[in-house]
Structures are given as structure tokens and as C-alpha cells.
CSV table of C-alpha atoms and ligand atoms in Angstrom, one decimal:
chain,number,residue,atom,x,y,z
A,12,MET,CA,109.3,105.3,109.1
A,13,LYS,CA,106.8,104.0,106.6
A,14,ASN,CA,104.7,100.9,107.8
A,15,PRO,CA,105.6,98.3,105.0
A,16,TYR,CA,102.3,96.4,105.6
A,17,LEU,CA,100.0,99.4,105.1
A,18,PRO,CA,98.6,99.9,101.6
A,19,VAL,CA,98.1,103.3,100.1
A,20,PRO,CA,94.9,104.1,98.1
A,21,MET,CA,94.9,104.4,94.4
A,22,ARG,CA,92.4,105.2,91.9
A,23,ILE,CA,91.9,103.3,88.5
A,24,GLU,CA,92.3,105.8,85.7
A,25,ARG,CA,92.2,103.6,82.8
A,26,VAL,CA,91.5,99.8,82.2
A,27,VAL,CA,92.9,98.3,78.8
A,28,VAL,CA,91.9,94.7,78.1
A,29,GLU,CA,95.1,93.3,76.6
A,30,THR,CA,94.5,89.9,75.0
A,31,GLU,CA,91.6,88.4,72.7
A,32,ASP,CA,90.8,85.8,75.5
A,33,ASN,CA,90.2,89.0,78.0
A,34,ASN,CA,92.4,87.2,80.5
A,35,VAL,CA,94.8,90.0,80.8
A,36,LYS,CA,94.2,93.7,81.9
A,37,THR,CA,96.5,96.6,82.3
A,38,PHE,CA,95.6,99.1,85.1
A,39,SER,CA,96.7,102.7,85.2
A,40,LEU,CA,96.5,104.0,88.7
A,41,SER,CA,96.8,107.3,90.2
A,42,PHE,CA,97.6,108.1,93.8
A,43,LEU,CA,94.8,109.5,95.9
A,44,ASN,CA,97.2,111.2,98.4
A,45,LYS,CA,100.1,113.5,96.8
A,46,GLU,CA,102.3,112.5,99.8
A,47,ASP,CA,102.1,108.8,98.8
A,48,GLU,CA,103.0,109.7,95.3
A,49,GLY,CA,106.3,111.4,96.6
A,50,SER,CA,107.5,108.3,98.5
A,51,PHE,CA,106.7,105.7,95.9
A,52,THR,CA,110.2,105.7,93.9
A,53,TYR,CA,111.0,102.5,92.0
A,54,THR,CA,113.1,100.9,89.6
A,55,PRO,CA,112.1,98.5,86.7
A,56,GLY,CA,111.7,94.9,88.0
A,57,GLN,CA,110.6,95.8,91.4
A,58,PHE,CA,106.9,94.7,92.3
A,59,ALA,CA,104.0,95.9,94.6
A,60,GLU,CA,101.2,94.1,96.4
A,61,LEU,CA,97.7,95.1,95.1
A,62,SER,CA,94.7,94.7,97.2
A,63,ALA,CA,91.2,94.3,96.3
A,64,LEU,CA,88.8,95.2,99.1
A,65,GLY,CA,87.7,92.2,101.2
A,66,LYS,CA,89.5,89.6,98.7
A,67,GLY,CA,93.1,89.9,99.8
A,68,GLU,CA,96.5,90.9,98.0
A,69,ALA,CA,98.9,89.6,95.6
A,70,PRO,CA,102.3,90.7,93.9
A,71,PHE,CA,102.6,92.3,90.5
A,72,GLY,CA,105.6,93.7,88.9
A,73,MET,CA,105.4,97.4,87.8
A,74,ALA,CA,104.6,97.5,84.3
A,75,SER,CA,105.3,101.1,84.0
A,76,SER,CA,108.5,102.8,83.9
A,77,PRO,CA,109.5,105.4,86.5
A,78,THR,CA,110.4,107.7,83.6
A,79,GLN,CA,106.8,107.8,83.0
A,80,PRO,CA,105.7,109.4,86.5
A,81,TRP,CA,102.0,110.4,85.5
A,82,CYS,CA,100.8,106.8,86.3
A,83,LEU,CA,101.5,103.6,87.9
A,84,GLU,CA,100.7,100.6,85.7
A,85,PHE,CA,100.1,96.8,86.3
A,86,THR,CA,99.4,94.2,83.9
A,87,VAL,CA,97.2,91.5,85.6
A,88,ASN,CA,96.6,88.0,84.4
A,89,LYS,CA,93.1,86.5,85.8
A,90,ALA,CA,94.3,83.3,87.7
A,91,GLY,CA,92.3,83.2,90.9
A,92,VAL,CA,90.5,85.2,93.8
A,93,VAL,CA,92.5,88.5,93.8
A,94,THR,CA,93.2,88.8,90.1
A,95,THR,CA,89.4,88.1,89.4
A,96,ALA,CA,88.2,90.8,91.8
A,97,LEU,CA,90.8,93.1,90.2
A,98,HIS,CA,89.3,92.3,86.8
A,99,ASN,CA,85.9,93.1,88.0
A,100,MET,CA,87.0,96.6,89.1
A,101,GLU,CA,86.4,99.5,86.8
A,102,VAL,CA,87.6,103.0,86.2
A,103,GLY,CA,87.1,105.2,89.3
A,104,GLY,CA,87.4,102.1,91.6
A,105,ILE,CA,89.8,102.4,94.6
A,106,LEU,CA,92.4,99.6,95.3
A,107,GLY,CA,95.3,99.2,97.9
A,108,VAL,CA,99.0,99.3,96.7
A,109,ARG,CA,101.8,98.2,99.1
A,110,GLY,CA,105.3,98.8,97.8
A,111,PRO,CA,107.6,99.3,96.0
A,112,LEU,CA,109.0,95.9,96.9
A,113,GLY,CA,112.0,93.7,96.0
A,114,ASN,CA,115.3,94.6,94.4
A,115,GLY,CA,114.5,95.5,90.6
A,116,TYR,CA,117.0,95.3,87.9
A,117,PRO,CA,120.5,96.3,88.4
A,118,ILE,CA,120.4,99.7,86.4
A,119,GLU,CA,123.8,100.9,87.6
A,120,ALA,CA,125.5,97.5,86.5
A,121,LEU,CA,123.6,97.6,83.1
A,122,LYS,CA,125.0,101.1,82.3
A,123,GLY,CA,127.6,100.7,79.5
A,124,ARG,CA,126.4,97.4,78.5
A,125,ASP,CA,124.4,96.0,75.7
A,126,ILE,CA,121.2,94.5,77.0
A,127,VAL,CA,119.4,91.7,75.7
A,128,MET,CA,115.7,91.1,76.9
A,129,ILE,CA,113.8,88.0,76.5
A,130,GLY,CA,110.1,87.7,77.5
A,131,GLY,CA,107.1,85.8,77.3
A,132,GLY,CA,103.5,85.9,78.9
A,133,PHE,CA,102.7,88.6,81.4
A,134,GLY,CA,106.3,88.2,82.5
A,135,PHE,CA,106.9,90.8,79.8
A,136,SER,CA,105.4,93.5,81.9
A,137,THR,CA,108.5,94.3,83.9
A,138,LEU,CA,110.7,94.0,80.6
A,139,ARG,CA,108.2,96.5,79.0
A,140,ALA,CA,109.1,98.8,82.1
A,141,LEU,CA,112.9,98.3,81.6
A,142,THR,CA,112.6,98.7,77.8
A,143,ASN,CA,110.8,102.2,78.4
A,144,PHE,CA,113.3,103.1,81.0
A,145,VAL,CA,116.4,102.4,78.9
A,146,LEU,CA,114.6,104.0,75.6
A,147,ASP,CA,113.8,107.1,77.6
A,148,ASP,CA,115.7,110.2,75.9
A,149,ALA,CA,117.3,110.9,79.3
A,150,ASN,CA,118.8,107.4,79.6
A,151,ARG,CA,119.2,105.9,76.2
A,152,ARG,CA,122.8,107.1,75.8
A,153,SER,CA,123.9,105.3,79.0
A,154,PHE,CA,123.3,102.0,77.6
A,155,GLY,CA,124.7,100.2,74.5
A,156,ASP,CA,122.7,97.9,72.0
A,157,ILE,CA,119.3,97.0,73.2
A,158,THR,CA,117.6,93.8,71.9
A,159,VAL,CA,114.2,92.7,72.8
A,160,ILE,CA,112.7,89.3,71.9
A,161,TYR,CA,109.4,89.0,73.0
A,162,GLY,CA,107.1,86.1,72.2
A,163,ALA,CA,103.3,84.9,72.7
A,164,ARG,CA,101.5,81.9,72.1
A,165,SER,CA,99.2,83.7,69.4
A,166,PRO,CA,99.1,87.2,68.0
A,167,GLY,CA,95.9,87.8,69.9
A,168,LEU,CA,98.0,87.0,73.2
A,169,LEU,CA,100.5,89.8,72.7
A,170,LEU,CA,100.5,92.6,75.3
A,171,TYR,CA,100.8,96.3,74.6
A,172,LYS,CA,99.9,96.1,70.9
A,173,ASP,CA,99.8,100.0,70.3
A,174,GLU,CA,103.2,100.6,72.2
A,175,LEU,CA,104.7,97.5,70.3
A,176,GLU,CA,103.8,99.3,66.9
A,177,GLU,CA,105.4,102.4,68.1
A,178,TRP,CA,108.5,100.5,69.1
A,179,GLN,CA,108.5,98.8,65.6
A,180,LYS,CA,109.0,102.4,64.1
A,181,ARG,CA,112.3,103.1,66.2
A,182,THR,CA,115.7,102.7,64.9
A,183,ASP,CA,117.6,102.8,68.1
A,184,PHE,CA,116.9,99.1,69.2
A,185,HIS,CA,116.3,95.6,67.8
A,186,LEU,CA,112.8,94.3,68.4
A,187,TYR,CA,111.8,90.7,67.5
A,188,LEU,CA,108.4,89.9,68.1
A,189,THR,CA,107.4,86.1,67.6
A,190,VAL,CA,104.4,83.7,68.1
A,191,ASP,CA,104.1,80.2,68.7
A,192,VAL,CA,101.3,80.0,66.1
A,193,GLY,CA,100.2,82.6,63.7
A,194,ASP,CA,97.0,83.5,62.1
A,195,GLU,CA,95.9,84.9,58.5
A,196,GLU,CA,96.8,88.3,59.7
A,197,TRP,CA,100.1,87.7,61.2
A,198,THR,CA,103.2,88.2,58.9
A,199,GLY,CA,106.0,88.2,61.6
A,200,ARG,CA,107.8,85.5,62.8
A,201,VAL,CA,106.7,82.2,64.0
A,202,GLY,CA,108.6,80.1,66.4
A,203,VAL,CA,109.1,79.7,70.5
A,204,VAL,CA,111.3,82.0,72.3
A,205,PRO,CA,114.5,79.9,72.8
A,206,LYS,CA,114.4,79.2,68.8
A,207,VAL,CA,114.1,82.6,67.9
A,208,THR,CA,116.7,83.7,70.4
A,209,ARG,CA,119.2,81.2,68.7
A,210,GLU,CA,118.3,82.5,65.3
A,211,VAL,CA,118.9,86.2,66.2
A,212,GLY,CA,122.1,85.2,68.1
A,213,PRO,CA,122.7,88.3,70.1
A,214,SER,CA,126.3,88.8,71.0
A,215,SER,CA,127.3,88.2,74.5
A,216,GLU,CA,130.6,90.0,74.6
A,217,ASN,CA,129.7,93.1,76.5
A,218,ALA,CA,126.0,92.2,77.1
A,219,TYR,CA,123.5,91.3,80.1
A,220,VAL,CA,120.8,89.2,79.2
A,221,VAL,CA,117.7,89.7,81.2
A,222,ILE,CA,115.0,86.8,81.1
A,223,CYS,CA,111.3,87.1,82.5
A,224,GLY,CA,108.5,84.7,81.2
A,225,PRO,CA,106.8,81.4,82.0
A,226,PRO,CA,109.0,78.6,83.6
A,227,VAL,CA,108.9,76.6,80.4
A,228,MET,CA,110.2,79.5,78.1
A,229,THR,CA,112.9,80.2,80.8
A,230,LYS,CA,113.9,76.5,81.1
A,231,PHE,CA,114.5,76.2,77.4
A,232,THR,CA,116.0,79.4,76.8
A,233,LEU,CA,118.7,79.0,79.3
A,234,PRO,CA,120.6,76.5,77.4
A,235,VAL,CA,120.7,78.7,74.5
A,236,ILE,CA,122.0,81.8,76.3
A,237,LYS,CA,124.8,79.6,77.6
A,238,GLU,CA,125.5,78.3,74.0
A,239,LEU,CA,125.6,82.2,73.0
A,240,GLY,CA,128.2,82.7,75.9
A,241,PHE,CA,126.4,84.5,78.4
A,242,PRO,CA,128.2,84.0,81.8
A,243,PRO,CA,125.8,83.2,84.6
A,244,ASP,CA,126.8,86.4,86.5
A,245,ARG,CA,125.5,88.4,83.4
A,246,THR,CA,122.3,86.5,83.1
A,247,LEU,CA,119.4,88.0,85.2
A,248,LEU,CA,116.3,86.1,86.0
A,249,SER,CA,113.1,87.4,87.6
A,250,LEU,CA,111.4,84.8,89.8
A,251,GLU,CA,107.6,84.7,90.7
A,252,MET,CA,107.4,82.4,93.9
A,253,ARG,CA,104.2,82.5,95.9
A,254,MET,CA,104.5,85.1,98.5
A,255,LYS,CA,102.5,86.7,101.4
A,256,CYS,CA,104.3,89.6,103.4
A,257,GLY,CA,106.4,90.6,100.5
A,258,VAL,CA,109.2,92.0,103.0
A,259,GLY,CA,111.1,89.1,104.0
A,260,MET,CA,109.3,88.5,107.4
A,261,CYS,CA,106.8,85.5,107.0
A,262,GLY,CA,109.2,83.0,105.3
A,263,ARG,CA,106.6,82.0,102.5
A,264,CYS,CA,109.0,82.5,99.5
A,265,ASN,CA,112.5,81.4,100.6
A,266,ILE,CA,114.8,79.6,98.3
A,267,GLY,CA,117.5,78.3,100.7
A,268,SER,CA,118.9,81.3,102.5
A,269,LYS,CA,117.3,83.9,100.1
A,270,TYR,CA,113.9,85.4,100.2
A,271,VAL,CA,112.5,86.0,96.8
A,272,CYS,CA,110.4,89.1,98.0
A,273,ARG,CA,113.4,91.0,99.5
A,274,ASP,CA,116.6,89.4,98.0
A,275,GLY,CA,114.9,89.2,94.7
A,276,PRO,CA,112.7,88.8,92.5
A,277,VAL,CA,115.7,89.5,90.1
A,278,PHE,CA,118.6,87.1,90.7
A,279,LYS,CA,121.7,86.4,88.7
A,280,LEU,CA,121.9,82.9,87.6
A,281,ALA,CA,125.3,82.7,89.4
A,282,GLU,CA,123.4,83.2,92.6
A,283,LEU,CA,120.6,80.7,91.8
A,284,ASN,CA,123.1,78.1,90.7
A,285,GLN,CA,124.3,78.3,94.5
A,286,LEU,CA,120.6,77.7,95.8
A,287,PRO,CA,118.4,74.6,95.9
A,288,GLN,CA,116.5,74.2,92.6
A,289,GLU,CA,113.1,75.1,94.2
A,290,TYR,CA,112.0,77.9,91.7
B,17,FAD,C1,107.3,89.1,92.1
B,17,FAD,C2,106.1,88.9,91.4
B,17,FAD,C3,105.6,89.5,90.3
B,17,FAD,C4,104.3,89.1,89.6
B,17,FAD,N1,103.9,89.9,88.7
B,17,FAD,C5,102.7,89.5,88.0
B,17,FAD,C6,102.3,90.4,86.9
B,17,FAD,O1,102.9,91.4,86.7
B,17,FAD,N2,101.0,90.1,86.7
B,17,FAD,C7,100.5,89.0,86.9
B,17,FAD,O2,99.2,88.7,86.3
B,17,FAD,N3,100.9,88.1,88.0
B,17,FAD,C8,102.0,88.5,88.5
B,17,FAD,N4,102.4,87.5,89.4
B,17,FAD,C9,101.7,86.4,89.7
B,17,FAD,C10,100.5,86.7,90.8
B,17,FAD,O3,101.1,87.2,91.9
B,17,FAD,C11,99.8,85.6,91.1
B,17,FAD,O4,99.1,84.9,89.9
B,17,FAD,C12,98.7,85.9,92.1
B,17,FAD,O5,99.3,85.6,93.3
B,17,FAD,C13,97.4,85.2,91.9
B,17,FAD,O6,96.5,85.5,92.8
B,17,FAD,P1,95.1,85.2,93.1
B,17,FAD,O7,94.5,85.4,94.2
B,17,FAD,O8,94.3,85.6,91.8
B,17,FAD,O9,95.1,83.6,92.7
B,17,FAD,P2,95.0,82.5,93.9
B,17,FAD,O10,93.6,82.6,93.9
B,17,FAD,O11,95.9,82.7,94.9
B,17,FAD,O12,95.6,81.2,92.9
B,17,FAD,C14,94.9,80.7,91.7
B,17,FAD,C15,95.8,79.8,91.1
B,17,FAD,O13,97.1,80.1,90.8
B,17,FAD,C16,98.1,79.4,91.7
B,17,FAD,N5,98.9,80.3,92.1
B,17,FAD,C17,98.8,81.5,92.6
B,17,FAD,N6,100.0,82.2,92.9
B,17,FAD,C18,101.0,81.6,92.0
B,17,FAD,C19,102.2,81.7,91.8
B,17,FAD,N7,103.2,82.7,92.3
B,17,FAD,N8,103.2,80.8,91.2
B,17,FAD,C20,102.3,79.6,90.7
B,17,FAD,N9,101.1,79.4,91.0
B,17,FAD,C21,100.4,80.2,91.6
B,17,FAD,C22,97.4,79.0,92.8
B,17,FAD,O14,97.8,77.8,93.3
B,17,FAD,C23,96.0,78.5,92.3
B,17,FAD,O15,96.0,77.5,91.3
B,17,FAD,C24,103.7,87.8,90.1
B,17,FAD,C25,104.2,87.1,91.1
B,17,FAD,C26,105.3,87.6,91.9
B,17,FAD,C27,105.8,86.8,93.0
B,18,FES,S1,106.6,86.8,101.2
B,18,FES,FE1,107.1,86.7,103.4
B,18,FES,S2,109.3,86.3,103.5
B,18,FES,FE2,108.9,86.7,101.3
């Protein structure tokens, strides 16, 4: 059995600086050992612990989709010790990856349903993975209407700009980009994510809503989702509690009886409503 504490080595193949403030970078990684590649099967919404030698490890959601098996991608916001060490690494650098961890989005339950994804900040990385997964030619017919609402504080802070441009050309899903404050070049929507969600008003009839973003965005989006009629058992949230082991052993990430690393990070709102409000 694979040791869940043992990271596998991966090589940095590409680094993209995502935001104008240089604080968010996306790393494309390849496995050094072929056998590690074969055993790393994941679903969107899962995460892995990335380690920078001598600095420690931290959890990050997979930003790539398993339908793009040529690389594994992580989008890293510079916040402290580990994320700064990762930001200082360059193409060719070797880092450790431990995973995949957590439950991920419930793909089987989403099949045959409309999906509304609402995201902001680096939390959008796992929704990017889910979007690419459901839009893949092999999967698109398994899902109904797809709506993606994605917001950033300003145009320069939007992630995956080239991909967003490609997505905007597609006619098989609805993409709504918004910024809190625009600039001279921005001709798109202006307004915070909860406001735009209300304006767009996606139908809740046969739909799941999947929310991943900063706590303040989630807090103000949830009442809108409720107004739109999404029931708590079709409202999915991805949580970002502090973690250590990532495998349900150390007790660092628990909310009541649940471990975010093992039972989550994706939870139905119906489940969270039964737990202490510690997230
Ligand atoms: C399931 C999961 C998925 C995640 N996915 C991503 C991702 O895709 N991209 C990304 O950039 N980050 C992601 N994070 C957050 C990331 O793990 C933390 O920002 C990281 O641990 C910071 O490590 P550090 O050593 O650089 O910061 P530290 O030096 O440990 O801390 C820097 C500062 O951030 C605070 N901090 C650290 N972790 C957290 C946290 N979880 N919540 C609130 N405050 C915190 C510390 O108190 C300190 O003030 C995810 C977290 C989880 C649990
Ligand atoms: S991080 Fe150790 S139990 Fe979740």
C-alpha cells in the first residue's frame, strides 16, 4: 500500500505569473517517475500537499483537469513560508507532491444536471478544473446547462486569462466574468460576485451550485443562492481549513466530527448546516 505521508518528486515544466501583482503563479508539473504518474488518479476538487525542500508543505487544489493528463497544475497565491518558497522556484526545479487527497466534486451526482459554478480569488482554480472536465468532448453530453460566474477584484487579478478568452468563444456554456472595480480597458461586467449571481439568476430547477472562493464572497453569495431556490443538498462548498497531515490522522482540520482533509474539502451545505460554524 502507498505510504500517504510520502511525497513523490515532480519537475516544474512551466510557470505562469497569473496576476499583475505577481502574487499568483500557476505551476505545471511532470512526474519524475512513470509509476507515480500511473497511481495519481484524481477528480476535480481534490487537493495535494506540495512541499518545497527544507521549508515544509501546504495543501493546494488541483487546477488542472484529469482530462488533460499531460500535466498537473497548481495555482499558488503567495501567502507565507511554503508559498514564497514555491514562488522562488523556477522551471526545472523539483518539488514533492503528496496526494491526491480529499473527496473532490461528486461527478456522478452532477451527471444529468445543470451546473452553476461560482468562484473568486485563487479558489477559482478547482472550478477551472471542473469546468475543463465537464467541457471535455468525452464528458460534455453527460451534463446539462453549464454556467460559470467568476469574479476578481480587478481585471489584472483575473486568473487563466488566455483560457478565459478561449472559453468566451465557446457556445456550449455560459460564462460571466466580473470585476469589483474596472479599468480603462475593461469593457465587461463590474460588480461583486453575489450581485452578478442575482442578476444572472440561474435556474435552480435541475441544478447543482458549486461555490469556491474567499469566505466573504461565499458569505454574501449563499443568501442569493437560497433566494434562487437551490436546496442545501444541491449546494456544494469547498472549504480551506488549516491542515497538517491531509489524511484524517492529526485532528488539525476538524469541524465537529468531520475532517475537512478526509471528508472534504467539498461539502454539501446540508452537511455543513449540521456542524458547528467553525469554517
Ligand atoms: C484544501 C485546500 C486547498 C487549497 N488550495 C489552494 C490553492 O489552490 N492555491 C493557494 O494559493 N492556496 C490554497 N490553499 C491555501 C494554502 O494551503 C495556504 O495559503 C498555505 O497553507 C499557506 O502556506 P504558507 O506556508 O505559504 O503560509 P504560512 O506561512 O503558513 O502562513 C501565512 C499566513 O497565512 C495564514 N494561513 C495559512 N494557511 C491558512 C488557511 N488555510 N486559512 C487561513 N489562513 C491561513 C497564516 O496564519 C499566516 O498569516 C488551500 C488550502 C486548503 C486547505
Ligand atoms: S489535516 Fe490532519 S486530520 Fe485533517
